[in-house]
XYZ file of C-alpha atoms in Angstrom:
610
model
C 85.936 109.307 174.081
C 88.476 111.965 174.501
C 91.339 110.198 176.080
C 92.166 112.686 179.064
C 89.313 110.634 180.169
C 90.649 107.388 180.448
C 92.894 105.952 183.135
C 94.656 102.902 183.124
C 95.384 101.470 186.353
C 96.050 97.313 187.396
C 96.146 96.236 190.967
C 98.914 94.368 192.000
C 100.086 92.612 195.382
C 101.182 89.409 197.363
C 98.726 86.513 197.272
C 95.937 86.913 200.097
C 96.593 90.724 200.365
C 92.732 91.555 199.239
C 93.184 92.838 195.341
C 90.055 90.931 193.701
C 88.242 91.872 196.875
C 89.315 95.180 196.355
C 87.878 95.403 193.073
C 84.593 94.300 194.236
C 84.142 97.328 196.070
C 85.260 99.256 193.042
C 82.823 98.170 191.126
C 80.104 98.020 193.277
C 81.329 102.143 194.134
C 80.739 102.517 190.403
C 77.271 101.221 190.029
C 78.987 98.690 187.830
C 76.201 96.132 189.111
C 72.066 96.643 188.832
C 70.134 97.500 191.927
C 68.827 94.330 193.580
C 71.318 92.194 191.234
C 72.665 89.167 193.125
C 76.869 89.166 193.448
C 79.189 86.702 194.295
C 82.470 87.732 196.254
C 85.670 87.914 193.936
C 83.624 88.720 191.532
C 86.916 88.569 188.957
C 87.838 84.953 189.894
C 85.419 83.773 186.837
C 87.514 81.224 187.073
C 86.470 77.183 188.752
C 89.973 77.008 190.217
C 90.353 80.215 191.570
C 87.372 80.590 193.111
C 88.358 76.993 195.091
C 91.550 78.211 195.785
C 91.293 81.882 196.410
C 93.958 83.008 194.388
C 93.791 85.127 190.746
C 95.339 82.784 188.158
C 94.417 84.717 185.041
C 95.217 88.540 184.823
C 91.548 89.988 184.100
C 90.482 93.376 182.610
C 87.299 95.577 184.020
C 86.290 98.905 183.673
C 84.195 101.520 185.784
C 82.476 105.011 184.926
C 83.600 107.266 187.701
C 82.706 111.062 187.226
C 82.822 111.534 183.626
C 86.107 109.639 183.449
C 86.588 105.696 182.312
C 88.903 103.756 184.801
C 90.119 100.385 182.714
C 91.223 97.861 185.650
C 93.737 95.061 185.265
C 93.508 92.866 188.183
C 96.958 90.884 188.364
C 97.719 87.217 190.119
C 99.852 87.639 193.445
C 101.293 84.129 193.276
C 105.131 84.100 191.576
C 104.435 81.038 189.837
C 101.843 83.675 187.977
C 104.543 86.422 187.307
C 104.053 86.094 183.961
C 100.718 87.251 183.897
C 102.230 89.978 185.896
C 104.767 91.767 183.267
C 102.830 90.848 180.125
C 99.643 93.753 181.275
C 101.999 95.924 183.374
C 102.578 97.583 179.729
C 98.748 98.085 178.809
C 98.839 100.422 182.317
C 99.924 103.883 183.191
C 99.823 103.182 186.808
C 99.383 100.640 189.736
C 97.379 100.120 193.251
C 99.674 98.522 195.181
C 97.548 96.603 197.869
C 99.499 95.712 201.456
C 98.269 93.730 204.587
C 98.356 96.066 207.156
C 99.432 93.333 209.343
C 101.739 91.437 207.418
C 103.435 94.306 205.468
C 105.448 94.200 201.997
C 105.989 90.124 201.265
C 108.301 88.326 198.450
C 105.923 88.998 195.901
C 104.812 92.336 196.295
C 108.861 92.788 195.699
C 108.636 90.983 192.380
C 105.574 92.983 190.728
C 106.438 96.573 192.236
C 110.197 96.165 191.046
C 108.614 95.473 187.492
C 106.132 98.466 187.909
C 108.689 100.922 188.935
C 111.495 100.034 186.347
C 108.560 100.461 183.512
C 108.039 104.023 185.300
C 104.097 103.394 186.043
C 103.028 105.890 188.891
C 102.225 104.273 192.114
C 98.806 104.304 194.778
C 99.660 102.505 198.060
C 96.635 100.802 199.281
C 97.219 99.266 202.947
C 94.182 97.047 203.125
C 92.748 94.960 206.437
C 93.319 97.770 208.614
C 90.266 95.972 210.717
C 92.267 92.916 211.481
C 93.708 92.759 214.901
C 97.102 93.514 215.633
C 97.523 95.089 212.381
C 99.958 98.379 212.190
C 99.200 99.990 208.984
C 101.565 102.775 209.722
C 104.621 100.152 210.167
C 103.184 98.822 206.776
C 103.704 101.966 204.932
C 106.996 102.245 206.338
C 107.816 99.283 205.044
C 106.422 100.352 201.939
C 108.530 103.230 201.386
C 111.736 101.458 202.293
C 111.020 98.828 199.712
C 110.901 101.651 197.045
C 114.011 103.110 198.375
C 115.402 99.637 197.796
C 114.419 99.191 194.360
C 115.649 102.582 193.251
C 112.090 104.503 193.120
C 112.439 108.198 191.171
C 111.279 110.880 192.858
C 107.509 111.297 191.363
C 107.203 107.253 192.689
C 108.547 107.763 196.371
C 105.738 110.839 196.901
C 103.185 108.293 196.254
C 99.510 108.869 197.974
C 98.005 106.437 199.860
C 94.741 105.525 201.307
C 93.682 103.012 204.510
C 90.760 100.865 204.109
C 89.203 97.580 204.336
C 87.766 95.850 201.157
C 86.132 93.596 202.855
C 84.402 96.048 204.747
C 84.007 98.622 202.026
C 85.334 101.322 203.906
C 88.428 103.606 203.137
C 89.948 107.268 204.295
C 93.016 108.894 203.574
C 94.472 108.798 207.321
C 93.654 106.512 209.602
C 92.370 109.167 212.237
C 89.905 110.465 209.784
C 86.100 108.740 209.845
C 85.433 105.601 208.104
C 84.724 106.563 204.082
C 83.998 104.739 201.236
C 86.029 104.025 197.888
C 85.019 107.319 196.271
C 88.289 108.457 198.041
C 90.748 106.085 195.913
C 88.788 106.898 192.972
C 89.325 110.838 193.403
C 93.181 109.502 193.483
C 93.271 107.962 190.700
C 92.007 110.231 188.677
C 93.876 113.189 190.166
C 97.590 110.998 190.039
C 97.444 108.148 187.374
C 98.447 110.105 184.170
C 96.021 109.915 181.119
C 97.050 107.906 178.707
C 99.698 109.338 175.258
C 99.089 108.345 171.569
C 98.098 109.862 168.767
C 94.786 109.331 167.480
C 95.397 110.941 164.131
C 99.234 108.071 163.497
C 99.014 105.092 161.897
C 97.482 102.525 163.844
C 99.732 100.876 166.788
C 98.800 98.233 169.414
C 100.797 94.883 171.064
C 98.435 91.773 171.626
C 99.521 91.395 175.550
C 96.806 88.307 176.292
C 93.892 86.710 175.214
C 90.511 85.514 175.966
C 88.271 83.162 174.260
C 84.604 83.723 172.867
C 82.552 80.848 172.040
C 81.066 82.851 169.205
C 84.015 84.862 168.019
C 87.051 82.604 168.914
C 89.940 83.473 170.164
C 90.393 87.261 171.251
C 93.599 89.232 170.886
C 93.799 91.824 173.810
C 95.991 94.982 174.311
C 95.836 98.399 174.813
C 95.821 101.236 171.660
C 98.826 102.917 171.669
C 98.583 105.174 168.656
C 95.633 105.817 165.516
C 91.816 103.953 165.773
C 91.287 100.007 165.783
C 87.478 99.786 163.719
C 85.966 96.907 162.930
C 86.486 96.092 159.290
C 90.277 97.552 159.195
C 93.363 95.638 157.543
C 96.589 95.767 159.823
C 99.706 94.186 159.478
C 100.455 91.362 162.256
C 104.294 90.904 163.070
C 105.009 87.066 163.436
C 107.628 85.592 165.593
C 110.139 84.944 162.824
C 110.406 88.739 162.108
C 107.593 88.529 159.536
C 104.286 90.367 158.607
C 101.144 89.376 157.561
C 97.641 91.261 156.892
C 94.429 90.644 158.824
C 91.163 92.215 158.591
C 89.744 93.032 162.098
C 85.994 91.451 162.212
C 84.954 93.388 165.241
C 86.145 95.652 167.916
C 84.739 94.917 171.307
C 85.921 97.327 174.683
C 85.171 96.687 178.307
C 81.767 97.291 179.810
C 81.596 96.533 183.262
C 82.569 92.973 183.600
C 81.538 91.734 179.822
C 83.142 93.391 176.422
C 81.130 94.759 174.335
C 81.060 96.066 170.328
C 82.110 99.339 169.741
C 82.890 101.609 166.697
C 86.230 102.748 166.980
C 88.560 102.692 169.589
C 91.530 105.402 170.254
C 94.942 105.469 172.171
C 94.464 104.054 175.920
C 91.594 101.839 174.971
C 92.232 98.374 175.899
C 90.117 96.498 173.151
C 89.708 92.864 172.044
C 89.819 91.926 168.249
C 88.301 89.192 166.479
C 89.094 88.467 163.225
C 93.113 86.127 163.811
C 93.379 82.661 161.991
C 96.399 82.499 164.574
C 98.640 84.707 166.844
C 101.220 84.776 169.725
C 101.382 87.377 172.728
C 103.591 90.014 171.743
C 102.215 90.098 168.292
C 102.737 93.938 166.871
C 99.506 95.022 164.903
C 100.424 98.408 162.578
C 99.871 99.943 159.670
C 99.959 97.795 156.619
C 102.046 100.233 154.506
C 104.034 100.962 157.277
C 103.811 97.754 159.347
C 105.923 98.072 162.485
C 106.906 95.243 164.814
C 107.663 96.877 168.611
C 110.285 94.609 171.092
C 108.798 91.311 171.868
C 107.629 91.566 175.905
C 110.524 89.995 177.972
C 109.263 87.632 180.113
C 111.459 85.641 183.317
C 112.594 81.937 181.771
C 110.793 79.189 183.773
C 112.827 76.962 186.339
C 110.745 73.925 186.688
C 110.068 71.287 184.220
C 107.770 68.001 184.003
C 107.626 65.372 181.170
C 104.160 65.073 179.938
C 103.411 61.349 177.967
C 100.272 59.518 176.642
C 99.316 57.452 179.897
C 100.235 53.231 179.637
C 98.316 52.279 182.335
C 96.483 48.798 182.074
C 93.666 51.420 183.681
C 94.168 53.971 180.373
C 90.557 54.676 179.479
C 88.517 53.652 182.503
C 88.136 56.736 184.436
C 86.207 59.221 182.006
C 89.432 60.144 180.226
C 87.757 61.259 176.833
C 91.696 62.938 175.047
C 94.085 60.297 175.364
C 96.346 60.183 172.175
C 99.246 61.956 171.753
C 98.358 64.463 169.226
C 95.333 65.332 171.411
C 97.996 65.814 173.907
C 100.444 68.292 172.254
C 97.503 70.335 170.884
C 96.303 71.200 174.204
C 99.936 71.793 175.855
C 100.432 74.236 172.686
C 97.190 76.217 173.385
C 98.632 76.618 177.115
C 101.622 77.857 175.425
C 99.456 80.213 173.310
C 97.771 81.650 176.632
C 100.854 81.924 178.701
C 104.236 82.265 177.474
C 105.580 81.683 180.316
C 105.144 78.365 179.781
C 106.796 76.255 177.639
C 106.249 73.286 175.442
C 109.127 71.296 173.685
C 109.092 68.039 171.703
C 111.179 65.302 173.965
C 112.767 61.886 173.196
C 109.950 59.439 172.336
C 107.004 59.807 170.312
C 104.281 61.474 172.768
C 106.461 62.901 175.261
C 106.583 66.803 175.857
C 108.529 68.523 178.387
C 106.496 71.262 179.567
C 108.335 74.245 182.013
C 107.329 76.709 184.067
C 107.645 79.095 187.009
C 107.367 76.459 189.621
C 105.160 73.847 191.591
C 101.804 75.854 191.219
C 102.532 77.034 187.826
C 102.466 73.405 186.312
C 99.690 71.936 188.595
C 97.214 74.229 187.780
C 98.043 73.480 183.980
C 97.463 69.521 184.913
C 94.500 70.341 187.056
C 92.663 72.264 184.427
C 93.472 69.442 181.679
C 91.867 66.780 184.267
C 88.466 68.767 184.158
C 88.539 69.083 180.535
C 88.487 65.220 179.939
C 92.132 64.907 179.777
C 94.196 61.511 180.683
C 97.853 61.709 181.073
C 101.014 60.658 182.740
C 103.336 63.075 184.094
C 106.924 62.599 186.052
C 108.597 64.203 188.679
C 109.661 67.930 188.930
C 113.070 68.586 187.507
C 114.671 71.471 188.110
C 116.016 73.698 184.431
C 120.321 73.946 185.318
C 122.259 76.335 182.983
C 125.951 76.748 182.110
C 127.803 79.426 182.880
C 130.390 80.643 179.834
C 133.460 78.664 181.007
C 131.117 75.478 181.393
C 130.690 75.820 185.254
C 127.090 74.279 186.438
C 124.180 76.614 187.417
C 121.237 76.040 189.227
C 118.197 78.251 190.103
C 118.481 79.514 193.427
C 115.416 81.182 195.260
C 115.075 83.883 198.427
C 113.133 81.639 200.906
C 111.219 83.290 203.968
C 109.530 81.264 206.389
C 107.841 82.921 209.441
C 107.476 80.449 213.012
C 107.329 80.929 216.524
C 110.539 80.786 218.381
C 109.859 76.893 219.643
C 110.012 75.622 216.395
C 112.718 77.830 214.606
C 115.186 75.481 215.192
C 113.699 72.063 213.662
C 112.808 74.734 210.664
C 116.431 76.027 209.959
C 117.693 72.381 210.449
C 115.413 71.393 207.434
C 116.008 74.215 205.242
C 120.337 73.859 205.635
C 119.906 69.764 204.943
C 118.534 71.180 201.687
C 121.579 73.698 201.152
C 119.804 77.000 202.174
C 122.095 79.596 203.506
C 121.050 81.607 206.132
C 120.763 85.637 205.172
C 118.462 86.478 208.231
C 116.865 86.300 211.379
C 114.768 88.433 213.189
C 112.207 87.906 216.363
C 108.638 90.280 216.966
C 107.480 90.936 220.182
C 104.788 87.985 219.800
C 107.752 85.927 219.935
C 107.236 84.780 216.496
C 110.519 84.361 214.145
C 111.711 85.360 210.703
C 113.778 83.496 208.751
C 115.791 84.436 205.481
C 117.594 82.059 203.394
C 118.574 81.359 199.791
C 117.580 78.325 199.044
C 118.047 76.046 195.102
C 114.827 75.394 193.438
C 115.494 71.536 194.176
C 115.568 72.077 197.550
C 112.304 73.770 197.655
C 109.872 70.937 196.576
C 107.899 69.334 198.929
C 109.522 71.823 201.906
C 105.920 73.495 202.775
C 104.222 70.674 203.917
C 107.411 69.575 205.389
C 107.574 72.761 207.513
C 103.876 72.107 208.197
C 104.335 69.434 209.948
C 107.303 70.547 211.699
C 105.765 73.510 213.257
C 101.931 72.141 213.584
C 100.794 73.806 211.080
C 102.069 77.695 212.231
C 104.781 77.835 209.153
C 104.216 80.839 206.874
C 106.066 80.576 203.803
C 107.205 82.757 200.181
C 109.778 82.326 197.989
C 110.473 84.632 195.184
C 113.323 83.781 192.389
C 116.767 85.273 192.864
C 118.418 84.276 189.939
C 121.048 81.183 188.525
C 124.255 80.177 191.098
C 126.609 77.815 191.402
C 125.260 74.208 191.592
C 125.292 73.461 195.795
C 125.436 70.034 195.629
C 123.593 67.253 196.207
C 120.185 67.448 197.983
C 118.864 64.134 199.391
C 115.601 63.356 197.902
C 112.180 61.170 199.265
C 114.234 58.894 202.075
C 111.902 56.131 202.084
C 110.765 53.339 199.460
C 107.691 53.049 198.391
C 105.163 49.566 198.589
C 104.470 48.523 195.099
C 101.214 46.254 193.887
C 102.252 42.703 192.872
C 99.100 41.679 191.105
C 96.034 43.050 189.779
C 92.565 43.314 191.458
C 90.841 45.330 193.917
C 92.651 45.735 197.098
C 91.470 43.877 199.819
C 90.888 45.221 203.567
C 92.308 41.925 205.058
C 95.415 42.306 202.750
C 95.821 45.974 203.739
C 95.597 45.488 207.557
C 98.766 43.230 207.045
C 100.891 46.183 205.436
C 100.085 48.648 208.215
C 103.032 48.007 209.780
C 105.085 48.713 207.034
C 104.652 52.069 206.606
C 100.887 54.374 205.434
C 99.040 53.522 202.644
C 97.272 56.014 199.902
C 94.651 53.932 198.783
C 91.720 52.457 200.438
C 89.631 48.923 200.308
C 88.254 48.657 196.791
C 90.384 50.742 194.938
C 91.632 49.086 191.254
C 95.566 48.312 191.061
C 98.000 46.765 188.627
C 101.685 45.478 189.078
C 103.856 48.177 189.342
C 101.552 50.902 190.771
C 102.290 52.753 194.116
C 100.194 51.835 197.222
C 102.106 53.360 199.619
C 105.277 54.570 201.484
C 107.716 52.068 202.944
C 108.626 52.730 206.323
C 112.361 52.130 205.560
C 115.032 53.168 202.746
C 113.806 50.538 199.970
C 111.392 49.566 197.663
C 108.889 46.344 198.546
C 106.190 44.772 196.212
C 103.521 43.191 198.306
C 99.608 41.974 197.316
C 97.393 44.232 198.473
C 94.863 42.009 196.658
C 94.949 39.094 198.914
C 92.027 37.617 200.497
C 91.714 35.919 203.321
C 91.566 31.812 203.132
C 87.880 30.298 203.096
C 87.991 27.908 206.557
C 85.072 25.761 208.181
C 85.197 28.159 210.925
C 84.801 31.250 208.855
C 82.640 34.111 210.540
C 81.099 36.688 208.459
C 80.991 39.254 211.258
C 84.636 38.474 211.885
C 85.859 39.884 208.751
C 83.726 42.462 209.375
C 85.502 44.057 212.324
C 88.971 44.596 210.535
C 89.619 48.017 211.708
C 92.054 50.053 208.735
C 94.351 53.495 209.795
C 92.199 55.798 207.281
C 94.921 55.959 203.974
C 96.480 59.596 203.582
C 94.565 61.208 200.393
C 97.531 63.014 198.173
C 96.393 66.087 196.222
C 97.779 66.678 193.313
C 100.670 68.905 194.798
C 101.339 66.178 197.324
C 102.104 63.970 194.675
C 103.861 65.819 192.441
C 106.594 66.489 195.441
C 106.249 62.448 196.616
C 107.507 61.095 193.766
C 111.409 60.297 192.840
C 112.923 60.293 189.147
C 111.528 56.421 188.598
C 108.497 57.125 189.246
C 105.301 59.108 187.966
C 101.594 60.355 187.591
C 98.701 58.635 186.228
C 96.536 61.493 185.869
C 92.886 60.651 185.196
C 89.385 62.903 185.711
C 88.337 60.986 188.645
C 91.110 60.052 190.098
C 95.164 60.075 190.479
C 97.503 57.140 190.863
C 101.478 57.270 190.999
C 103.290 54.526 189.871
C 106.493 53.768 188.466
C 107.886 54.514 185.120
C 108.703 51.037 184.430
C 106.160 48.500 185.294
C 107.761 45.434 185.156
C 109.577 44.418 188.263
C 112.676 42.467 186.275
C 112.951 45.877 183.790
C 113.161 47.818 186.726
C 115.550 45.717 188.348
C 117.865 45.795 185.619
C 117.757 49.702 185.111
C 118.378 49.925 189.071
C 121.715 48.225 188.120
C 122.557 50.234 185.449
C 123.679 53.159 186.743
C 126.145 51.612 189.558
C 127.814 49.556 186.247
C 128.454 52.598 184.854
C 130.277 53.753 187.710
């Protein structure tokens, strides 16, 4: 196809601003789907987990037919734990839609992604989505808009962007907001007019970077990027650059493009084609595949170092193997953390003390859970341990820390129980500012340690009105100590099934996470302490068998329903002695050490030491 016909264009925004919804309509504009053929909303979320959370995970490609000319689609994740999704495809693209809540306006992450799209030089298309939601001022939005690009040091060609109003939900768009109500032919016509064709020359040497990769069950795994110079046929011998600086031939087995929503084979594919190749024993994103008499390797893509980090171990439970937990050994283990490796390089695996432990990091909270929630389905059993945060030093040895900007959005009545919270965790107050619905926002900088658990902390605070984002600033000077989890925790004595007579007792000593029934061992968590230290009680304890023992008696023990922790909940619950049993059917925290005289002793070691 001659390659003035191609545009390459990925959609980027803050979580919840409408982008996979926006591509629905896009592809439904493009009679991507069959007359009469039955679609789901988001139809890009292929994904189990996205679709039950909402958000894009995975950065997906698409393409549409749209007047003679092929649009190629890259629809990006809006969550920053995702960012690395984010700057790996913004170099397969020659220009972005950025998407904006008329309502809300620009947010943390829509920051993050358009600073990345402008320094790379993409041309932008302002899309200022929701315009039917009330209270919404989608002139105030692209205001905003255009000071943010001011901000981040937009050229010229960037700040005359066009723009469009419109509602993907609705499927209507126009190019003002007084004109009538259109549909999405109207961003198409941009697109095609603004977004630059793609450069390369068909007639070079072969050029393309592997930027991701997606898995066939026929073909294996798929390297995917965009042609950047000569034709990629099936049947050709390039040379692969390796991480260590090496090269090494492969001969492609078949060339498959974007058709709609599923790739398909094709012949040959030219400069702006973004193509999957089969054929790879083995490769890494950023991979250079060139010439092999000329082989070329182009700079590896730069991705932001993760701040987060949890140990991963083989799990020791007295309960290992009883919940459908089908990979269990430690080899099974690593193999699976390096595949997530493979997929995103924004995380990373390492070998740690101790024969099956791995300390895998990443961009945050969300960025790790989703790993651990995805092994769970898969038949994975585990242990995992708290959330440590990655420090640095600074060249004359002084202590770093990752420090993030923190924005939190409340009405006035609870501002003050907010900001109290955020400074005990050594946030530092940059701004303030009140709307006319009396609602306030608040800017701090806040260290990465200070941020776990916060949300549903500022949840609760406000009953339930909190609005929060945090985007990474960079490393600063360590703040100090942050107090961690206040309370102890009420640890099983014996094994068994808990008993509802036993748990009645302990409901006075704080709330409970497990219910009548469930299976427990010495050492496991059953719930939180009401005060500053640890307990172990018998949650397995019946009650005694007496001559005047009713039946119906027993029956009318009335329990406080136990607090359910997702798998977030628990990550941010537990301290440094304490972890994760992670299981397919169900989680348990407990701590590291199970036996109560072990633990005792390693409670006393560190105040020797001192």
């Amino acid at each position: 196809m001659d390659q003035s016909k191609i545009r390459n264009v990925a959609i980027i925004a803050h979580v919840d601003h409408g982008k996979t919804t926006l591509v629905d309509q896009l592809l439904k504009q493009c009679g991507t789907f069959h007359e009469g053929e039955e679609v789901n909303e988001r139809v890009m979320d292929s994904d189990n987990l996205e679709r039950e959370r909402g958000i894009t995970i995975l950065s997906k490609n698409t393409n549409v037919m749209y007047k003679g000319y092929r649009v190629n689609i890259v629809d990006t994740p809006g969550h920053a734990d995702f960012g690395g999704q984010v700057e790996r495809v913004l170099g397969t693209v020659d220009g972005v839609i950025l998407v904006v809540d008329a309502f809300e306006g620009p947010m943390a992450q829509t920051r993050f992604v358009t600073q990345k799209a402008l320094q790379m030089g993409l041309i932008p298309i302002v899309v200022v989505n929701k315009i039917d939601r009330d209270g919404c001022n989608p002139h105030g939005a692209l205001d905003k808009v255009f000071d943010l690009f001011c901000e981040l040091d937009a050229t010229e060609e960037q700040l005359d962007f066009d723009k469009v109003f419109g509602s993907g939900r609705r499927g209507i768009c126009k190019a003002e907001m007084e004109d009538p109500d259109g549909d999405f032919s109207i961003l198409m016509d941009k697109i095609i007019e603004r977004i630059p064709a793609p450069k390369g020359d068909p007639n070079a040497d072969p050029l393309m970077q592997i930027t991701s990769l997606e898995y066939s069950g026929f073909l294996g795994r798929l390297a995917v990027g965009r042609v950047q110079n000569g034709l990629f046929k099936p049947g050709l011998t390039v040379a692969q650059s390796t991480v260590d600086g090496k090269f090494k031939n492969v001969r492609l087995q078949k060339v498959l493009r974007y058709d709609g929503l599923s790739p398909q084979p094709v012949e040959e594919a030219g400069p702006g084609d973004i193509v999957l190749l089969a054929g790879f024993d083995n490769f890494d994103i950023g991979d250079t595949l060139s010439d092999p008499k000329n082989p070329v390797e182009l700079p590896r893509i730069h991705i932001d170092p993760p701040t987060i980090s949890m140990m991963f171990t083989v799990n020791t439970s007295p309960l290992a193997g009883k919940y459908g937990g089908k990979f269990m050994t430690g080899n099974q283990l690593q193999e699976r953390l390096e595949r997530a490796h493979m997929a995103d390089p924004a995380l990373l695996v390492e070998k740690a003390d101790g024969a099956s432990n791995f300390k895998v990091s990443g961009r945050g909270i969300l960025h790790l859970t989703i790993l651990v929630e995805n092994m769970r389905r898969e038949l994975y059993e585990f242990t995992i341990g708290s959330p440590q945060v990655i420090f640095k030093n600074d060249e004359n040895g002084k202590l770093l820390e990752p420090v993030e900007e923190f924005k939190v959005e409340v009405p006035n009545e609870f501002s003050g129980a907010c900001i109290q919270e955020i400074q005990q965790r050594k946030g530092e107050m940059t701004n303030m500012t009140t709307d006319e619905n009396d609602r306030v926002t608040l800017e701090f900088n806040v260290p990465s340690r200070g941020l776990i658990g916060i949300r549903p902390r500022l949840l609760s605070l406000s009953k339930g009105y909190a609005i929060s984002q945090s985007i990474f600033k960079g490393y600063e000077p360590y703040k100090g100590e942050i107090p961690a989890r206040i309370n102890g925790v009420l640890i099983a004595k014996e094994p068994g099934e808990a008993a509802s007579y036993a748990l009645s007792n302990l409901e006075d000593r704080g709330y409970l996470i497990i219910g009548p029934g469930a299976e427990v061992y010495p050492g496991m968590i059953v719930g939180e302490h009401n005060r500053d230290v640890d307990i172990t009680v018998n949650v397995t304890k019946g009650k005694h068998l007496t001559n005047m023992r009713s039946k119906s008696a027993d029956d009318m023990i009335q329990l406080t329903p136990y607090r359910r922790l997702t798998l977030e909940e628990c990550v941010t619950f537990i301290n440094e002695d304490e972890c994760i049993e992670v299981t397919p059917e169900v989680l348990r925290l407990r701590k590291t050490e199970l036996d109560p005289i072990k633990r005792k002793q390693l409670s006393k070691k560190p105040a020797e030491e001192e």
